[in-house]
Amino acid sequence: MPSARPDRVLRWFVNPFYGQERSYWRAVTACFLVASTFWLLNALNKTYTTRITYPLAWRYDNSRFIPVQPLPKEVPVNVTGRGWKLLRRQLMLDVKPAELTLSAPAATRYVTARVIRPALQQAMEGLQFNYLLSDTLWVELDRLVSRRLPLGLSPATDGAALPYDARFEPASVVFRGPASKVNYLPAPYPVHLPQAPAGSSTGDIRVPIGGPDLVQTNVQDVRVRLLRRPVVTVPVEVVPELLDAPAGHVYRFSPATVHVRLQFFPEDTVGFQRKQVRVQLHYGQFTNRDSSLRPFLAEKPAQARGYLVLTRGVQVHRVEQ
């Protein structure tokens, strides 16, 4: 039968191992270990050409600059070396990273192979560097700046003002991070309440500050004391500004003005001027079936505690000349 031959072969191979004493198995195991050790030592003594990733160390003035995106930690390379050296690299045993220095961090957007290659050749010990698998490393750093901002109570999620005056402790917070983010933080910086206080409740609550990614604050939260205050609503009609429209044409809006509702505490309405309110439209960003543009509030008085754009859409028509 066809299956009889494989069975006989299997029995011929297994039968010598039946009925053996424990000392026999110890001897067999020792032989396998010795043979495996000699094979491994022989393999590690050979020379190989292969692809690896080599660690990098970046040098820059971290007291003045900060990475906006994480800097590359490794770079793929092709190398030649003995198995011992390659194994040491894989196990990260006493591996010296290649040092790359950024002399002008804020102006540097990439590092080329011309800069990477010498650093790798100097760092690799016992490995022959052949070539880079990636010729360019992309980096993005920015100036590290600090800015102290006063605090203000943020409006509700729909833009409406909360009927509270807020006293903060501390009254201002220092923000530290990339200049591209810190310099554009609003002043006063809005503090969001975890939930709207109930009724006429007055008292102290602790509110976290938060902030954009990579931006740190000198305090994690602030103490807020809420005092109920009346809110005055001021309606405003604003002629919108059209952005990104093709030049050389005249455009007509329908409706011609955008209705905006601002909310102030009573004493803040004294210095209010309507020219402090600007509404803009982005040409081409149609949001509705009737090809209307959604207006948005581009500028408002710093004293405004809340706002709401009542006009939902504005149609833009080009006037034929």
PDB file of C-alpha atoms in Angstrom:
ATOM      1  CA  MET A   1       0.000   0.000   0.000  1.00  0.00           C
ATOM      2  CA  PRO A   2       1.285   3.504  -0.775  1.00  0.00           C
ATOM      3  CA  SER A   3       0.954   4.720   2.816  1.00  0.00           C
ATOM      4  CA  ALA A   4       2.925   1.794   4.268  1.00  0.00           C
ATOM      5  CA  ARG A   5       6.303   3.077   3.062  1.00  0.00           C
ATOM      6  CA  PRO A   6       6.106   6.506   4.839  1.00  0.00           C
ATOM      7  CA  ASP A   7       5.036   4.704   8.026  1.00  0.00           C
ATOM      8  CA  ARG A   8       8.047   2.373   7.858  1.00  0.00           C
ATOM      9  CA  VAL A   9      10.383   5.295   7.284  1.00  0.00           C
ATOM     10  CA  LEU A  10       8.913   7.139  10.291  1.00  0.00           C
ATOM     11  CA  ARG A  11       9.264   4.053  12.529  1.00  0.00           C
ATOM     12  CA  TRP A  12      12.836   3.530  11.361  1.00  0.00           C
ATOM     13  CA  PHE A  13      13.663   7.056  12.413  1.00  0.00           C
ATOM     14  CA  VAL A  14      11.805   7.019  15.752  1.00  0.00           C
ATOM     15  CA  ASN A  15      12.564   3.488  17.026  1.00  0.00           C
ATOM     16  CA  PRO A  16      16.154   4.232  18.164  1.00  0.00           C
ATOM     17  CA  PHE A  17      14.811   6.856  20.557  1.00  0.00           C
ATOM     18  CA  TYR A  18      12.364   4.543  22.375  1.00  0.00           C
ATOM     19  CA  GLY A  19      13.393   3.127  25.727  1.00  0.00           C
ATOM     20  CA  GLN A  20      16.477   5.278  26.165  1.00  0.00           C
ATOM     21  CA  GLU A  21      17.605   6.425  29.585  1.00  0.00           C
ATOM     22  CA  ARG A  22      17.618  10.050  30.769  1.00  0.00           C
ATOM     23  CA  SER A  23      21.383  10.288  30.416  1.00  0.00           C
ATOM     24  CA  TYR A  24      21.025   9.479  26.736  1.00  0.00           C
ATOM     25  CA  TRP A  25      18.682  12.401  26.200  1.00  0.00           C
ATOM     26  CA  ARG A  26      21.011  14.748  28.079  1.00  0.00           C
ATOM     27  CA  ALA A  27      23.815  13.737  25.766  1.00  0.00           C
ATOM     28  CA  VAL A  28      21.653  14.263  22.674  1.00  0.00           C
ATOM     29  CA  THR A  29      20.583  17.698  23.916  1.00  0.00           C
ATOM     30  CA  ALA A  30      24.159  18.676  24.642  1.00  0.00           C
ATOM     31  CA  CYS A  31      25.205  17.649  21.134  1.00  0.00           C
ATOM     32  CA  PHE A  32      22.458  19.781  19.608  1.00  0.00           C
ATOM     33  CA  LEU A  33      23.438  22.761  21.740  1.00  0.00           C
ATOM     34  CA  VAL A  34      27.098  22.478  20.837  1.00  0.00           C
ATOM     35  CA  ALA A  35      26.311  22.107  17.145  1.00  0.00           C
ATOM     36  CA  SER A  36      23.934  25.091  17.231  1.00  0.00           C
ATOM     37  CA  THR A  37      26.520  27.210  19.039  1.00  0.00           C
ATOM     38  CA  PHE A  38      29.244  26.414  16.502  1.00  0.00           C
ATOM     39  CA  TRP A  39      26.813  27.133  13.642  1.00  0.00           C
ATOM     40  CA  LEU A  40      25.812  30.493  15.188  1.00  0.00           C
ATOM     41  CA  LEU A  41      29.423  31.512  15.838  1.00  0.00           C
ATOM     42  CA  ASN A  42      30.377  30.591  12.297  1.00  0.00           C
ATOM     43  CA  ALA A  43      27.431  32.593  10.884  1.00  0.00           C
ATOM     44  CA  LEU A  44      28.256  35.666  12.984  1.00  0.00           C
ATOM     45  CA  ASN A  45      31.840  35.647  11.750  1.00  0.00           C
ATOM     46  CA  LYS A  46      30.738  35.997   8.131  1.00  0.00           C
ATOM     47  CA  THR A  47      30.344  39.314   6.291  1.00  0.00           C
ATOM     48  CA  TYR A  48      26.897  40.434   5.116  1.00  0.00           C
ATOM     49  CA  THR A  49      25.504  43.308   3.087  1.00  0.00           C
ATOM     50  CA  THR A  50      22.041  44.239   4.249  1.00  0.00           C
ATOM     51  CA  ARG A  51      19.597  47.041   5.008  1.00  0.00           C
ATOM     52  CA  ILE A  52      19.314  48.425   8.532  1.00  0.00           C
ATOM     53  CA  THR A  53      17.960  51.538  10.234  1.00  0.00           C
ATOM     54  CA  TYR A  54      20.570  53.615  12.030  1.00  0.00           C
ATOM     55  CA  PRO A  55      19.717  55.898  14.994  1.00  0.00           C
ATOM     56  CA  LEU A  56      20.047  59.683  14.749  1.00  0.00           C
ATOM     57  CA  ALA A  57      20.762  62.355  17.362  1.00  0.00           C
ATOM     58  CA  TRP A  58      19.783  65.953  16.564  1.00  0.00           C
ATOM     59  CA  ARG A  59      21.779  68.872  17.919  1.00  0.00           C
ATOM     60  CA  TYR A  60      20.187  72.332  18.141  1.00  0.00           C
ATOM     61  CA  ASP A  61      19.545  75.029  20.729  1.00  0.00           C
ATOM     62  CA  ASN A  62      16.489  73.570  22.470  1.00  0.00           C
ATOM     63  CA  SER A  63      16.230  76.644  24.692  1.00  0.00           C
ATOM     64  CA  ARG A  64      15.309  78.752  21.633  1.00  0.00           C
ATOM     65  CA  PHE A  65      13.701  76.288  19.212  1.00  0.00           C
ATOM     66  CA  ILE A  66      11.135  73.481  19.355  1.00  0.00           C
ATOM     67  CA  PRO A  67      10.181  70.786  16.803  1.00  0.00           C
ATOM     68  CA  VAL A  68       6.720  71.324  15.348  1.00  0.00           C
ATOM     69  CA  GLN A  69       6.788  67.764  13.986  1.00  0.00           C
ATOM     70  CA  PRO A  70       8.734  64.888  15.619  1.00  0.00           C
ATOM     71  CA  LEU A  71      12.272  64.716  14.256  1.00  0.00           C
ATOM     72  CA  PRO A  72      13.253  61.455  12.501  1.00  0.00           C
ATOM     73  CA  LYS A  73      14.815  59.063  14.999  1.00  0.00           C
ATOM     74  CA  GLU A  74      16.299  56.656  12.434  1.00  0.00           C
ATOM     75  CA  VAL A  75      17.361  56.594   8.805  1.00  0.00           C
ATOM     76  CA  PRO A  76      17.359  53.508   6.517  1.00  0.00           C
ATOM     77  CA  VAL A  77      20.810  52.650   5.110  1.00  0.00           C
ATOM     78  CA  ASN A  78      22.609  49.862   3.279  1.00  0.00           C
ATOM     79  CA  VAL A  79      25.721  48.611   5.090  1.00  0.00           C
ATOM     80  CA  THR A  80      28.301  45.835   4.982  1.00  0.00           C
ATOM     81  CA  GLY A  81      29.667  44.266   8.142  1.00  0.00           C
ATOM     82  CA  ARG A  82      30.270  41.126  10.157  1.00  0.00           C
ATOM     83  CA  GLY A  83      27.350  39.390  11.775  1.00  0.00           C
ATOM     84  CA  TRP A  84      28.570  40.390  15.240  1.00  0.00           C
ATOM     85  CA  LYS A  85      28.327  44.099  14.406  1.00  0.00           C
ATOM     86  CA  LEU A  86      24.925  43.725  12.771  1.00  0.00           C
ATOM     87  CA  LEU A  87      23.609  41.790  15.768  1.00  0.00           C
ATOM     88  CA  ARG A  88      24.889  44.489  18.113  1.00  0.00           C
ATOM     89  CA  ARG A  89      23.029  47.099  16.056  1.00  0.00           C
ATOM     90  CA  GLN A  90      19.781  45.103  16.190  1.00  0.00           C
ATOM     91  CA  LEU A  91      20.087  44.717  19.964  1.00  0.00           C
ATOM     92  CA  MET A  92      21.097  48.405  20.380  1.00  0.00           C
ATOM     93  CA  LEU A  93      24.201  47.428  22.368  1.00  0.00           C
ATOM     94  CA  ASP A  94      26.619  50.367  22.644  1.00  0.00           C
ATOM     95  CA  VAL A  95      25.502  51.905  19.327  1.00  0.00           C
ATOM     96  CA  LYS A  96      26.672  55.470  18.754  1.00  0.00           C
ATOM     97  CA  PRO A  97      23.953  57.505  16.966  1.00  0.00           C
ATOM     98  CA  ALA A  98      24.816  59.731  14.028  1.00  0.00           C
ATOM     99  CA  GLU A  99      24.782  63.368  15.150  1.00  0.00           C
ATOM    100  CA  LEU A 100      23.133  65.933  12.873  1.00  0.00           C
ATOM    101  CA  THR A 101      23.546  69.605  13.783  1.00  0.00           C
ATOM    102  CA  LEU A 102      20.965  72.228  12.796  1.00  0.00           C
ATOM    103  CA  SER A 103      22.722  75.591  12.727  1.00  0.00           C
ATOM    104  CA  ALA A 104      19.586  77.509  11.601  1.00  0.00           C
ATOM    105  CA  PRO A 105      16.671  75.397  12.907  1.00  0.00           C
ATOM    106  CA  ALA A 106      13.837  77.810  12.075  1.00  0.00           C
ATOM    107  CA  ALA A 107      14.988  78.159   8.438  1.00  0.00           C
ATOM    108  CA  THR A 108      15.794  74.466   7.843  1.00  0.00           C
ATOM    109  CA  ARG A 109      13.059  72.388   6.231  1.00  0.00           C
ATOM    110  CA  TYR A 110      15.082  69.352   5.151  1.00  0.00           C
ATOM    111  CA  VAL A 111      18.483  67.703   5.536  1.00  0.00           C
ATOM    112  CA  THR A 112      20.061  66.172   2.434  1.00  0.00           C
ATOM    113  CA  ALA A 113      22.299  63.142   1.943  1.00  0.00           C
ATOM    114  CA  ARG A 114      25.293  65.468   1.667  1.00  0.00           C
ATOM    115  CA  VAL A 115      24.924  66.267   5.373  1.00  0.00           C
ATOM    116  CA  ILE A 116      23.709  62.840   6.530  1.00  0.00           C
ATOM    117  CA  ARG A 117      26.433  60.741   4.885  1.00  0.00           C
ATOM    118  CA  PRO A 118      29.479  62.145   6.809  1.00  0.00           C
ATOM    119  CA  ALA A 119      27.627  61.859  10.121  1.00  0.00           C
ATOM    120  CA  LEU A 120      26.824  58.198   9.443  1.00  0.00           C
ATOM    121  CA  GLN A 121      30.357  57.360   8.341  1.00  0.00           C
ATOM    122  CA  GLN A 122      31.767  58.922  11.491  1.00  0.00           C
ATOM    123  CA  ALA A 123      29.306  57.194  13.831  1.00  0.00           C
ATOM    124  CA  MET A 124      29.439  53.657  12.383  1.00  0.00           C
ATOM    125  CA  GLU A 125      32.106  51.529  14.051  1.00  0.00           C
ATOM    126  CA  GLY A 126      32.841  48.212  12.396  1.00  0.00           C
ATOM    127  CA  LEU A 127      30.240  48.770   9.686  1.00  0.00           C
ATOM    128  CA  GLN A 128      30.890  49.911   6.138  1.00  0.00           C
ATOM    129  CA  PHE A 129      28.353  52.507   5.014  1.00  0.00           C
ATOM    130  CA  ASN A 130      27.268  51.895   1.403  1.00  0.00           C
ATOM    131  CA  TYR A 131      24.415  54.248   0.604  1.00  0.00           C
ATOM    132  CA  LEU A 132      21.273  55.906   1.954  1.00  0.00           C
ATOM    133  CA  LEU A 133      17.854  54.503   1.134  1.00  0.00           C
ATOM    134  CA  SER A 134      16.297  57.936   1.743  1.00  0.00           C
ATOM    135  CA  ASP A 135      18.160  60.962   0.382  1.00  0.00           C
ATOM    136  CA  THR A 136      16.203  63.601   2.332  1.00  0.00           C
ATOM    137  CA  LEU A 137      15.015  63.962   5.913  1.00  0.00           C
ATOM    138  CA  TRP A 138      12.213  66.472   6.470  1.00  0.00           C
ATOM    139  CA  VAL A 139      12.306  68.597   9.610  1.00  0.00           C
ATOM    140  CA  GLU A 140      10.183  71.461  10.947  1.00  0.00           C
ATOM    141  CA  LEU A 141      11.247  73.585  13.914  1.00  0.00           C
ATOM    142  CA  ASP A 142      10.006  76.935  15.155  1.00  0.00           C
ATOM    143  CA  ARG A 143      11.143  79.604  17.573  1.00  0.00           C
ATOM    144  CA  LEU A 144      10.281  78.880  21.198  1.00  0.00           C
ATOM    145  CA  VAL A 145       8.474  81.895  22.642  1.00  0.00           C
ATOM    146  CA  SER A 146       6.550  82.810  25.788  1.00  0.00           C
ATOM    147  CA  ARG A 147       3.521  85.081  25.990  1.00  0.00           C
ATOM    148  CA  ARG A 148       1.435  86.171  28.969  1.00  0.00           C
ATOM    149  CA  LEU A 149      -2.279  86.513  28.215  1.00  0.00           C
ATOM    150  CA  PRO A 150      -5.205  87.749  30.282  1.00  0.00           C
ATOM    151  CA  LEU A 151      -8.129  85.382  30.697  1.00  0.00           C
ATOM    152  CA  GLY A 152     -11.744  85.756  29.677  1.00  0.00           C
ATOM    153  CA  LEU A 153     -14.851  83.618  29.933  1.00  0.00           C
ATOM    154  CA  SER A 154     -15.573  81.765  26.697  1.00  0.00           C
ATOM    155  CA  PRO A 155     -19.069  82.068  25.166  1.00  0.00           C
ATOM    156  CA  ALA A 156     -21.427  79.117  24.935  1.00  0.00           C
ATOM    157  CA  THR A 157     -21.014  76.616  22.105  1.00  0.00           C
ATOM    158  CA  ASP A 158     -23.568  78.514  19.968  1.00  0.00           C
ATOM    159  CA  GLY A 159     -21.685  81.808  20.431  1.00  0.00           C
ATOM    160  CA  ALA A 160     -24.116  83.253  22.976  1.00  0.00           C
ATOM    161  CA  ALA A 161     -22.690  85.105  25.961  1.00  0.00           C
ATOM    162  CA  LEU A 162     -22.899  83.548  29.385  1.00  0.00           C
ATOM    163  CA  PRO A 163     -24.609  85.892  31.867  1.00  0.00           C
ATOM    164  CA  TYR A 164     -21.664  85.860  34.234  1.00  0.00           C
ATOM    165  CA  ASP A 165     -18.725  88.057  35.017  1.00  0.00           C
ATOM    166  CA  ALA A 166     -15.641  86.034  35.865  1.00  0.00           C
ATOM    167  CA  ARG A 167     -12.773  86.727  38.231  1.00  0.00           C
ATOM    168  CA  PHE A 168      -9.737  84.545  37.552  1.00  0.00           C
ATOM    169  CA  GLU A 169      -6.944  83.557  39.887  1.00  0.00           C
ATOM    170  CA  PRO A 170      -4.341  83.923  38.497  1.00  0.00           C
ATOM    171  CA  ALA A 171      -5.641  86.691  36.248  1.00  0.00           C
ATOM    172  CA  SER A 172      -3.179  85.837  33.442  1.00  0.00           C
ATOM    173  CA  VAL A 173      -1.360  82.742  32.206  1.00  0.00           C
ATOM    174  CA  VAL A 174       2.008  82.312  30.468  1.00  0.00           C
ATOM    175  CA  PHE A 175       1.882  80.227  27.288  1.00  0.00           C
ATOM    176  CA  ARG A 176       5.152  78.757  26.002  1.00  0.00           C
ATOM    177  CA  GLY A 177       5.558  76.955  22.685  1.00  0.00           C
ATOM    178  CA  PRO A 178       6.113  77.416  18.930  1.00  0.00           C
ATOM    179  CA  ALA A 179       5.828  81.025  17.774  1.00  0.00           C
ATOM    180  CA  SER A 180       3.478  79.998  14.951  1.00  0.00           C
ATOM    181  CA  LYS A 181       0.931  78.909  17.571  1.00  0.00           C
ATOM    182  CA  VAL A 182       1.591  81.109  20.600  1.00  0.00           C
ATOM    183  CA  ASN A 183       1.585  84.406  18.660  1.00  0.00           C
ATOM    184  CA  TYR A 184      -1.893  83.681  17.276  1.00  0.00           C
ATOM    185  CA  LEU A 185      -3.579  82.848  20.578  1.00  0.00           C
ATOM    186  CA  PRO A 186      -6.485  85.218  21.261  1.00  0.00           C
ATOM    187  CA  ALA A 187      -6.288  87.873  23.961  1.00  0.00           C
ATOM    188  CA  PRO A 188      -8.032  87.546  26.296  1.00  0.00           C
ATOM    189  CA  TYR A 189      -7.575  83.780  26.180  1.00  0.00           C
ATOM    190  CA  PRO A 190     -10.991  82.053  26.421  1.00  0.00           C
ATOM    191  CA  VAL A 191     -11.566  79.786  29.405  1.00  0.00           C
ATOM    192  CA  HIS A 192     -14.265  77.178  28.795  1.00  0.00           C
ATOM    193  CA  LEU A 193     -16.514  76.199  31.672  1.00  0.00           C
ATOM    194  CA  PRO A 194     -16.955  72.422  32.070  1.00  0.00           C
ATOM    195  CA  GLN A 195     -20.714  72.980  32.221  1.00  0.00           C
ATOM    196  CA  ALA A 196     -23.012  75.960  32.536  1.00  0.00           C
ATOM    197  CA  PRO A 197     -23.545  76.898  36.209  1.00  0.00           C
ATOM    198  CA  ALA A 198     -27.096  76.304  37.393  1.00  0.00           C
ATOM    199  CA  GLY A 199     -29.426  79.132  38.373  1.00  0.00           C
ATOM    200  CA  SER A 200     -27.880  82.129  40.090  1.00  0.00           C
ATOM    201  CA  SER A 201     -25.108  80.053  41.589  1.00  0.00           C
ATOM    202  CA  THR A 202     -22.067  82.029  42.658  1.00  0.00           C
ATOM    203  CA  GLY A 203     -18.931  80.486  43.962  1.00  0.00           C
ATOM    204  CA  ASP A 204     -15.498  79.244  43.060  1.00  0.00           C
ATOM    205  CA  ILE A 205     -14.736  76.479  40.589  1.00  0.00           C
ATOM    206  CA  ARG A 206     -11.496  75.063  39.189  1.00  0.00           C
ATOM    207  CA  VAL A 207     -11.291  75.106  35.387  1.00  0.00           C
ATOM    208  CA  PRO A 208      -8.506  73.540  33.283  1.00  0.00           C
ATOM    209  CA  ILE A 209      -6.703  75.916  30.921  1.00  0.00           C
ATOM    210  CA  GLY A 210      -5.907  73.572  28.046  1.00  0.00           C
ATOM    211  CA  GLY A 211      -4.228  74.905  24.919  1.00  0.00           C
ATOM    212  CA  PRO A 212      -2.978  73.842  21.479  1.00  0.00           C
ATOM    213  CA  ASP A 213      -0.573  70.966  20.941  1.00  0.00           C
ATOM    214  CA  LEU A 214       3.061  71.689  21.886  1.00  0.00           C
ATOM    215  CA  VAL A 215       1.985  74.741  23.926  1.00  0.00           C
ATOM    216  CA  GLN A 216       2.584  74.579  27.679  1.00  0.00           C
ATOM    217  CA  THR A 217       1.203  76.805  30.416  1.00  0.00           C
ATOM    218  CA  ASN A 218       2.700  77.838  33.744  1.00  0.00           C
ATOM    219  CA  VAL A 219      -0.470  76.576  35.507  1.00  0.00           C
ATOM    220  CA  GLN A 220      -2.720  73.615  34.742  1.00  0.00           C
ATOM    221  CA  ASP A 221      -5.987  75.185  35.911  1.00  0.00           C
ATOM    222  CA  VAL A 222      -7.325  78.443  37.299  1.00  0.00           C
ATOM    223  CA  ARG A 223      -9.755  79.385  40.008  1.00  0.00           C
ATOM    224  CA  VAL A 224     -12.869  81.074  38.625  1.00  0.00           C
ATOM    225  CA  ARG A 225     -15.403  83.058  40.623  1.00  0.00           C
ATOM    226  CA  LEU A 226     -18.666  83.646  38.746  1.00  0.00           C
ATOM    227  CA  LEU A 227     -20.950  86.609  39.364  1.00  0.00           C
ATOM    228  CA  ARG A 228     -24.272  86.839  37.575  1.00  0.00           C
ATOM    229  CA  ARG A 229     -24.488  89.916  35.332  1.00  0.00           C
ATOM    230  CA  PRO A 230     -27.116  91.205  32.883  1.00  0.00           C
ATOM    231  CA  VAL A 231     -26.215  90.935  29.202  1.00  0.00           C
ATOM    232  CA  VAL A 232     -27.161  93.561  26.600  1.00  0.00           C
ATOM    233  CA  THR A 233     -27.846  92.399  23.041  1.00  0.00           C
ATOM    234  CA  VAL A 234     -26.851  94.757  20.210  1.00  0.00           C
ATOM    235  CA  PRO A 235     -28.043  93.952  16.652  1.00  0.00           C
ATOM    236  CA  VAL A 236     -25.700  95.000  13.837  1.00  0.00           C
ATOM    237  CA  GLU A 237     -26.050  94.931  10.035  1.00  0.00           C
ATOM    238  CA  VAL A 238     -22.732  94.524   8.222  1.00  0.00           C
ATOM    239  CA  VAL A 239     -21.865  94.640   4.515  1.00  0.00           C
ATOM    240  CA  PRO A 240     -19.808  91.463   3.915  1.00  0.00           C
ATOM    241  CA  GLU A 241     -16.357  91.354   2.342  1.00  0.00           C
ATOM    242  CA  LEU A 242     -15.708  88.877  -0.488  1.00  0.00           C
ATOM    243  CA  LEU A 243     -12.408  86.983  -0.299  1.00  0.00           C
ATOM    244  CA  ASP A 244     -10.547  85.114  -3.068  1.00  0.00           C
ATOM    245  CA  ALA A 245     -12.874  86.345  -5.814  1.00  0.00           C
ATOM    246  CA  PRO A 246     -11.523  86.784  -9.378  1.00  0.00           C
ATOM    247  CA  ALA A 247     -10.245  90.326  -9.838  1.00  0.00           C
ATOM    248  CA  GLY A 248     -11.669  92.788 -12.341  1.00  0.00           C
ATOM    249  CA  HIS A 249     -15.355  92.120 -11.614  1.00  0.00           C
ATOM    250  CA  VAL A 250     -18.105  93.741  -9.570  1.00  0.00           C
ATOM    251  CA  TYR A 251     -20.244  91.561  -7.313  1.00  0.00           C
ATOM    252  CA  ARG A 252     -23.682  92.033  -5.780  1.00  0.00           C
ATOM    253  CA  PHE A 253     -24.846  90.346  -2.569  1.00  0.00           C
ATOM    254  CA  SER A 254     -28.299  89.017  -1.762  1.00  0.00           C
ATOM    255  CA  PRO A 255     -29.118  89.945   0.955  1.00  0.00           C
ATOM    256  CA  ALA A 256     -26.955  93.045   0.826  1.00  0.00           C
ATOM    257  CA  THR A 257     -26.127  92.960   4.547  1.00  0.00           C
ATOM    258  CA  VAL A 258     -25.509  90.296   7.152  1.00  0.00           C
ATOM    259  CA  HIS A 259     -27.343  90.405  10.466  1.00  0.00           C
ATOM    260  CA  VAL A 260     -25.096  89.892  13.497  1.00  0.00           C
ATOM    261  CA  ARG A 261     -26.052  89.885  17.150  1.00  0.00           C
ATOM    262  CA  LEU A 262     -23.433  90.965  19.697  1.00  0.00           C
ATOM    263  CA  GLN A 263     -23.732  90.660  23.454  1.00  0.00           C
ATOM    264  CA  PHE A 264     -22.045  92.948  25.994  1.00  0.00           C
ATOM    265  CA  PHE A 265     -22.129  93.748  29.643  1.00  0.00           C
ATOM    266  CA  PRO A 266     -23.894  97.143  29.980  1.00  0.00           C
ATOM    267  CA  GLU A 267     -20.775  99.226  30.653  1.00  0.00           C
ATOM    268  CA  ASP A 268     -18.955  97.737  27.618  1.00  0.00           C
ATOM    269  CA  THR A 269     -21.417  99.206  25.114  1.00  0.00           C
ATOM    270  CA  VAL A 270     -20.173 102.782  25.660  1.00  0.00           C
ATOM    271  CA  GLY A 271     -17.170 102.570  23.358  1.00  0.00           C
ATOM    272  CA  PHE A 272     -18.706 100.211  20.811  1.00  0.00           C
ATOM    273  CA  GLN A 273     -18.573 101.277  17.141  1.00  0.00           C
ATOM    274  CA  ARG A 274     -20.179  99.354  14.312  1.00  0.00           C
ATOM    275  CA  LYS A 275     -17.046  99.594  12.175  1.00  0.00           C
ATOM    276  CA  GLN A 276     -15.384  97.255  14.664  1.00  0.00           C
ATOM    277  CA  VAL A 277     -17.439  94.394  13.219  1.00  0.00           C
ATOM    278  CA  ARG A 278     -16.315  92.702   9.981  1.00  0.00           C
ATOM    279  CA  VAL A 279     -18.019  89.842   8.183  1.00  0.00           C
ATOM    280  CA  GLN A 280     -16.381  87.921   5.333  1.00  0.00           C
ATOM    281  CA  LEU A 281     -17.345  85.421   2.624  1.00  0.00           C
ATOM    282  CA  HIS A 282     -15.015  82.900   0.977  1.00  0.00           C
ATOM    283  CA  TYR A 283     -15.659  82.897  -2.763  1.00  0.00           C
ATOM    284  CA  GLY A 284     -16.174  79.387  -4.132  1.00  0.00           C
ATOM    285  CA  GLN A 285     -16.976  77.700  -0.829  1.00  0.00           C
ATOM    286  CA  PHE A 286     -20.631  77.082  -1.555  1.00  0.00           C
ATOM    287  CA  THR A 287     -22.511  75.238   1.151  1.00  0.00           C
ATOM    288  CA  ASN A 288     -26.155  75.151  -0.021  1.00  0.00           C
ATOM    289  CA  ARG A 289     -28.154  74.110  -3.058  1.00  0.00           C
ATOM    290  CA  ASP A 290     -28.857  77.748  -3.886  1.00  0.00           C
ATOM    291  CA  SER A 291     -25.100  78.382  -4.242  1.00  0.00           C
ATOM    292  CA  SER A 292     -24.980  80.692  -1.250  1.00  0.00           C
ATOM    293  CA  LEU A 293     -21.910  81.392   0.867  1.00  0.00           C
ATOM    294  CA  ARG A 294     -21.916  81.094   4.638  1.00  0.00           C
ATOM    295  CA  PRO A 295     -20.802  84.366   6.281  1.00  0.00           C
ATOM    296  CA  PHE A 296     -18.448  84.293   9.228  1.00  0.00           C
ATOM    297  CA  LEU A 297     -17.428  86.914  11.764  1.00  0.00           C
ATOM    298  CA  ALA A 298     -13.848  87.978  10.955  1.00  0.00           C
ATOM    299  CA  GLU A 299     -13.484  90.741  13.540  1.00  0.00           C
ATOM    300  CA  LYS A 300     -15.393  91.868  16.628  1.00  0.00           C
ATOM    301  CA  PRO A 301     -14.794  94.161  19.614  1.00  0.00           C
ATOM    302  CA  ALA A 302     -12.684  92.690  22.381  1.00  0.00           C
ATOM    303  CA  GLN A 303     -15.429  93.664  24.871  1.00  0.00           C
ATOM    304  CA  ALA A 304     -18.030  91.446  23.164  1.00  0.00           C
ATOM    305  CA  ARG A 305     -18.961  88.551  25.434  1.00  0.00           C
ATOM    306  CA  GLY A 306     -20.772  86.615  22.733  1.00  0.00           C
ATOM    307  CA  TYR A 307     -21.958  86.801  19.146  1.00  0.00           C
ATOM    308  CA  LEU A 308     -24.226  85.077  16.666  1.00  0.00           C
ATOM    309  CA  VAL A 309     -24.370  85.449  12.873  1.00  0.00           C
ATOM    310  CA  LEU A 310     -28.097  85.335  12.110  1.00  0.00           C
ATOM    311  CA  THR A 311     -27.840  85.348   8.300  1.00  0.00           C
ATOM    312  CA  ARG A 312     -27.189  81.764   7.253  1.00  0.00           C
ATOM    313  CA  GLY A 313     -26.288  82.313   3.600  1.00  0.00           C
ATOM    314  CA  VAL A 314     -25.471  85.086   1.108  1.00  0.00           C
ATOM    315  CA  GLN A 315     -25.824  84.688  -2.645  1.00  0.00           C
ATOM    316  CA  VAL A 316     -23.098  86.304  -4.752  1.00  0.00           C
ATOM    317  CA  HIS A 317     -23.944  87.592  -8.241  1.00  0.00           C
ATOM    318  CA  ARG A 318     -21.443  88.981 -10.701  1.00  0.00           C
ATOM    319  CA  VAL A 319     -22.584  92.248 -12.260  1.00  0.00           C
ATOM    320  CA  GLU A 320     -22.107  92.367 -16.034  1.00  0.00           C
ATOM    321  CA  GLN A 321     -20.333  95.522 -17.168  1.00  0.00           C
TER     322      GLN A 321
END
